[in-house]
């Protein structure tokens, strides 16, 4: 009975401490089927459920941005997020080369101008693809952070390459009390499990 009671007490503590799970950012899963809440500078973009071999990382839709504005001009998709210190911004991005060397089309994913990921034809190969790549950034300081995906043709403006984005989430920063409850809950469950495996000893 004592072990069962400990589990009954520990479970609500864990539920309370873990309630703040990562949440989709503003239309971070593109489930609206469009790019609402995002800023774009090109008509060669949109929400889709299948594009160039990519399928959604979650839900039923994701975003694609195609090069083609002009040679060496980046088509971009961006959104600004307000993050607290210790809060994480994460998601998935990818790139597919629509061209071949020496036409070294390129793409990037940046946060406040800092490149988190860079791709180009040389890296993925002629007509190659990176596939989905997970990214994650934890804010050191509270403030506004602009996530930007960009892709451009180089050497000509034909056979455009494209970039994709999906499942952009912002994680919560647990309060100290939540951490204490979570650790306490794990400790109580660990104690209950240890008690379950004990064997009686006889003199």
Short mmCIF file of C-alpha atoms in Angstrom, two decimals:
data_model
loop_
_atom_site.label_atom_id
_atom_site.label_comp_id
_atom_site.label_asym_id
_atom_site.label_seq_id
_atom_site.Cartn_x
_atom_site.Cartn_y
_atom_site.Cartn_z
CA UNK A 1 0.00 0.00 0.00
CA UNK A 2 2.86 2.38 0.84
CA UNK A 3 4.44 1.95 -2.62
CA UNK A 4 1.12 2.57 -4.35
CA UNK A 5 0.55 5.70 -2.25
CA UNK A 6 3.95 7.08 -3.19
CA UNK A 7 3.16 6.63 -6.87
CA UNK A 8 -0.21 8.32 -6.41
CA UNK A 9 1.51 11.31 -4.81
CA UNK A 10 4.41 11.46 -7.28
CA UNK A 11 2.31 11.32 -10.45
CA UNK A 12 0.52 14.66 -9.93
CA UNK A 13 3.85 16.32 -9.12
CA UNK A 14 5.31 15.17 -12.42
CA UNK A 15 2.21 16.13 -14.37
CA UNK A 16 2.31 19.62 -12.88
CA UNK A 17 6.05 20.06 -13.47
CA UNK A 18 5.98 18.79 -17.05
CA UNK A 19 2.76 20.47 -18.10
CA UNK A 20 4.64 23.22 -19.98
CA UNK A 21 5.82 21.18 -22.97
CA UNK A 22 7.31 22.76 -26.11
CA UNK A 23 4.56 24.53 -28.06
CA UNK A 24 4.28 25.32 -31.74
CA UNK A 25 5.31 28.90 -32.48
CA UNK A 26 2.93 31.15 -34.45
CA UNK A 27 1.85 28.83 -37.28
CA UNK A 28 5.09 26.95 -36.67
CA UNK A 29 3.64 23.78 -38.16
CA UNK A 30 2.07 25.62 -41.12
CA UNK A 31 -1.16 23.73 -40.47
CA UNK A 32 -3.11 26.67 -41.87
CA UNK A 33 -1.81 25.52 -45.27
CA UNK A 34 -0.29 28.93 -45.86
CA UNK A 35 2.41 31.23 -44.45
CA UNK A 36 0.26 33.32 -42.11
CA UNK A 37 2.24 34.77 -39.15
CA UNK A 38 5.40 34.62 -41.28
CA UNK A 39 7.02 37.33 -43.43
CA UNK A 40 7.98 36.43 -47.01
CA UNK A 41 9.60 38.44 -49.79
CA UNK A 42 8.72 36.14 -52.68
CA UNK A 43 5.68 34.68 -54.41
CA UNK A 44 7.64 31.44 -54.87
CA UNK A 45 6.61 30.05 -51.50
CA UNK A 46 3.72 28.46 -49.65
CA UNK A 47 2.38 25.76 -47.38
CA UNK A 48 2.22 22.20 -48.72
CA UNK A 49 1.98 18.56 -47.67
CA UNK A 50 4.45 17.19 -50.24
CA UNK A 51 7.16 19.07 -52.07
CA UNK A 52 10.27 17.82 -53.83
CA UNK A 53 10.30 14.59 -51.84
CA UNK A 54 9.76 16.30 -48.46
CA UNK A 55 6.77 15.40 -46.28
CA UNK A 56 5.68 17.04 -42.98
CA UNK A 57 7.68 16.47 -39.82
CA UNK A 58 4.45 16.88 -37.87
CA UNK A 59 0.85 17.45 -38.79
CA UNK A 60 -0.13 17.66 -42.43
CA UNK A 61 1.74 20.66 -43.83
CA UNK A 62 5.09 22.47 -43.99
CA UNK A 63 6.56 25.53 -45.71
CA UNK A 64 8.64 25.73 -48.86
CA UNK A 65 10.55 28.72 -50.24
CA UNK A 66 11.94 28.66 -53.79
CA UNK A 67 14.81 30.67 -55.23
CA UNK A 68 14.06 32.65 -58.37
CA UNK A 69 13.72 36.33 -57.44
CA UNK A 70 16.96 37.02 -59.32
CA UNK A 71 20.48 35.68 -59.47
CA UNK A 72 22.17 35.99 -56.05
CA UNK A 73 18.97 37.41 -54.49
CA UNK A 74 17.65 35.41 -51.53
CA UNK A 75 14.01 34.43 -51.23
CA UNK A 76 13.28 34.54 -47.49
CA UNK A 77 10.77 33.37 -44.90
CA UNK A 78 11.04 34.81 -41.39
CA UNK A 79 9.32 35.37 -38.06
CA UNK A 80 10.40 37.16 -34.86
CA UNK A 81 9.95 35.40 -31.51
CA UNK A 82 10.21 36.81 -27.98
CA UNK A 83 12.27 34.38 -25.91
CA UNK A 84 13.15 34.32 -22.22
CA UNK A 85 16.67 33.46 -21.08
CA UNK A 86 16.98 29.68 -21.17
CA UNK A 87 14.05 29.24 -23.56
CA UNK A 88 14.63 27.09 -26.64
CA UNK A 89 13.58 27.64 -30.25
CA UNK A 90 13.69 24.46 -32.33
CA UNK A 91 12.40 22.90 -35.53
CA UNK A 92 13.34 21.24 -38.82
CA UNK A 93 14.69 22.70 -42.06
CA UNK A 94 16.08 21.37 -45.31
CA UNK A 95 17.45 22.23 -48.76
CA UNK A 96 17.23 20.70 -52.22
CA UNK A 97 19.51 21.75 -55.06
CA UNK A 98 17.66 22.31 -58.30
CA UNK A 99 20.92 22.86 -60.16
CA UNK A 100 24.41 21.45 -60.67
CA UNK A 101 27.95 22.78 -60.25
CA UNK A 102 29.31 25.28 -61.13
CA UNK A 103 25.88 26.84 -60.40
CA UNK A 104 26.35 26.69 -56.64
CA UNK A 105 22.87 27.64 -55.38
CA UNK A 106 22.75 28.07 -51.60
CA UNK A 107 20.44 28.33 -48.60
CA UNK A 108 20.72 29.19 -44.93
CA UNK A 109 18.81 29.19 -41.67
CA UNK A 110 19.73 32.05 -39.36
CA UNK A 111 18.74 33.51 -36.02
CA UNK A 112 19.35 37.25 -35.61
CA UNK A 113 21.81 37.01 -38.49
CA UNK A 114 23.77 34.12 -36.96
CA UNK A 115 23.74 31.18 -39.39
CA UNK A 116 22.59 27.99 -37.68
CA UNK A 117 22.76 25.94 -40.90
CA UNK A 118 24.28 26.56 -44.34
CA UNK A 119 23.72 24.49 -47.46
CA UNK A 120 24.81 24.69 -51.10
CA UNK A 121 25.02 22.52 -54.20
CA UNK A 122 28.62 21.66 -53.42
CA UNK A 123 27.58 20.26 -50.01
CA UNK A 124 24.55 18.21 -51.10
CA UNK A 125 25.70 17.34 -54.63
CA UNK A 126 24.22 18.10 -58.04
CA UNK A 127 20.42 18.03 -57.66
CA UNK A 128 20.99 16.64 -54.15
CA UNK A 129 19.06 17.16 -50.92
CA UNK A 130 19.96 17.58 -47.27
CA UNK A 131 16.75 15.94 -46.07
CA UNK A 132 15.21 17.28 -42.87
CA UNK A 133 17.79 18.70 -40.44
CA UNK A 134 16.86 19.36 -36.81
CA UNK A 135 17.94 22.67 -35.29
CA UNK A 136 17.75 23.99 -31.75
CA UNK A 137 18.87 27.24 -30.11
CA UNK A 138 18.66 28.14 -26.43
CA UNK A 139 18.50 31.87 -25.72
CA UNK A 140 21.21 33.14 -23.38
CA UNK A 141 19.47 36.48 -22.89
CA UNK A 142 15.80 37.46 -23.01
CA UNK A 143 14.86 39.35 -26.16
CA UNK A 144 13.50 39.22 -29.70
CA UNK A 145 14.98 36.60 -32.03
CA UNK A 146 14.31 36.55 -35.78
CA UNK A 147 14.42 33.16 -37.44
CA UNK A 148 15.04 33.41 -41.19
CA UNK A 149 15.19 30.81 -43.96
CA UNK A 150 16.74 31.96 -47.24
CA UNK A 151 17.56 30.39 -50.63
CA UNK A 152 19.10 31.81 -53.81
CA UNK A 153 20.24 30.85 -57.29
CA UNK A 154 23.87 31.58 -58.17
CA UNK A 155 25.46 31.78 -61.62
CA UNK A 156 22.07 31.98 -63.34
CA UNK A 157 18.41 32.29 -62.42
CA UNK A 158 17.21 29.00 -63.88
CA UNK A 159 16.51 25.61 -62.31
CA UNK A 160 15.69 27.08 -58.89
CA UNK A 161 16.69 25.39 -55.67
CA UNK A 162 14.37 25.46 -52.64
CA UNK A 163 14.36 25.29 -48.84
CA UNK A 164 11.76 23.93 -46.41
CA UNK A 165 10.77 24.53 -42.77
CA UNK A 166 8.48 22.74 -40.31
CA UNK A 167 7.56 22.11 -36.67
CA UNK A 168 9.02 25.35 -35.27
CA UNK A 169 8.48 25.25 -31.50
CA UNK A 170 9.29 27.36 -28.48
CA UNK A 171 10.03 25.57 -25.22
CA UNK A 172 8.98 26.80 -21.80
CA UNK A 173 11.43 27.72 -19.07
CA UNK A 174 10.46 25.77 -15.91
CA UNK A 175 10.19 27.82 -12.72
CA UNK A 176 12.49 26.77 -9.85
CA UNK A 177 9.45 25.41 -8.00
CA UNK A 178 8.56 23.28 -11.01
CA UNK A 179 12.06 21.83 -11.10
CA UNK A 180 11.79 21.00 -7.40
CA UNK A 181 8.45 19.26 -7.92
CA UNK A 182 9.78 17.33 -10.88
CA UNK A 183 12.88 16.16 -9.02
CA UNK A 184 10.77 15.28 -6.00
CA UNK A 185 8.38 13.28 -8.19
CA UNK A 186 11.21 11.34 -9.81
CA UNK A 187 12.72 10.66 -6.39
CA UNK A 188 9.46 9.28 -5.01
CA UNK A 189 8.91 7.06 -8.04
CA UNK A 190 12.50 5.83 -7.79
CA UNK A 191 11.96 5.01 -4.11
CA UNK A 192 8.77 3.11 -4.89
CA UNK A 193 10.48 1.09 -7.61
CA UNK A 194 13.41 0.25 -5.34
CA UNK A 195 11.04 -0.90 -2.63
CA UNK A 196 9.28 -3.14 -5.14
CA UNK A 197 12.50 -4.99 -5.96
CA UNK A 198 13.58 -5.57 -2.37
CA UNK A 199 13.58 -9.16 -1.16
CA UNK A 200 13.02 -10.10 2.46
CA UNK A 201 16.10 -11.32 4.28
CA UNK A 202 16.07 -14.05 6.87
CA UNK A 203 18.47 -14.48 9.76
#
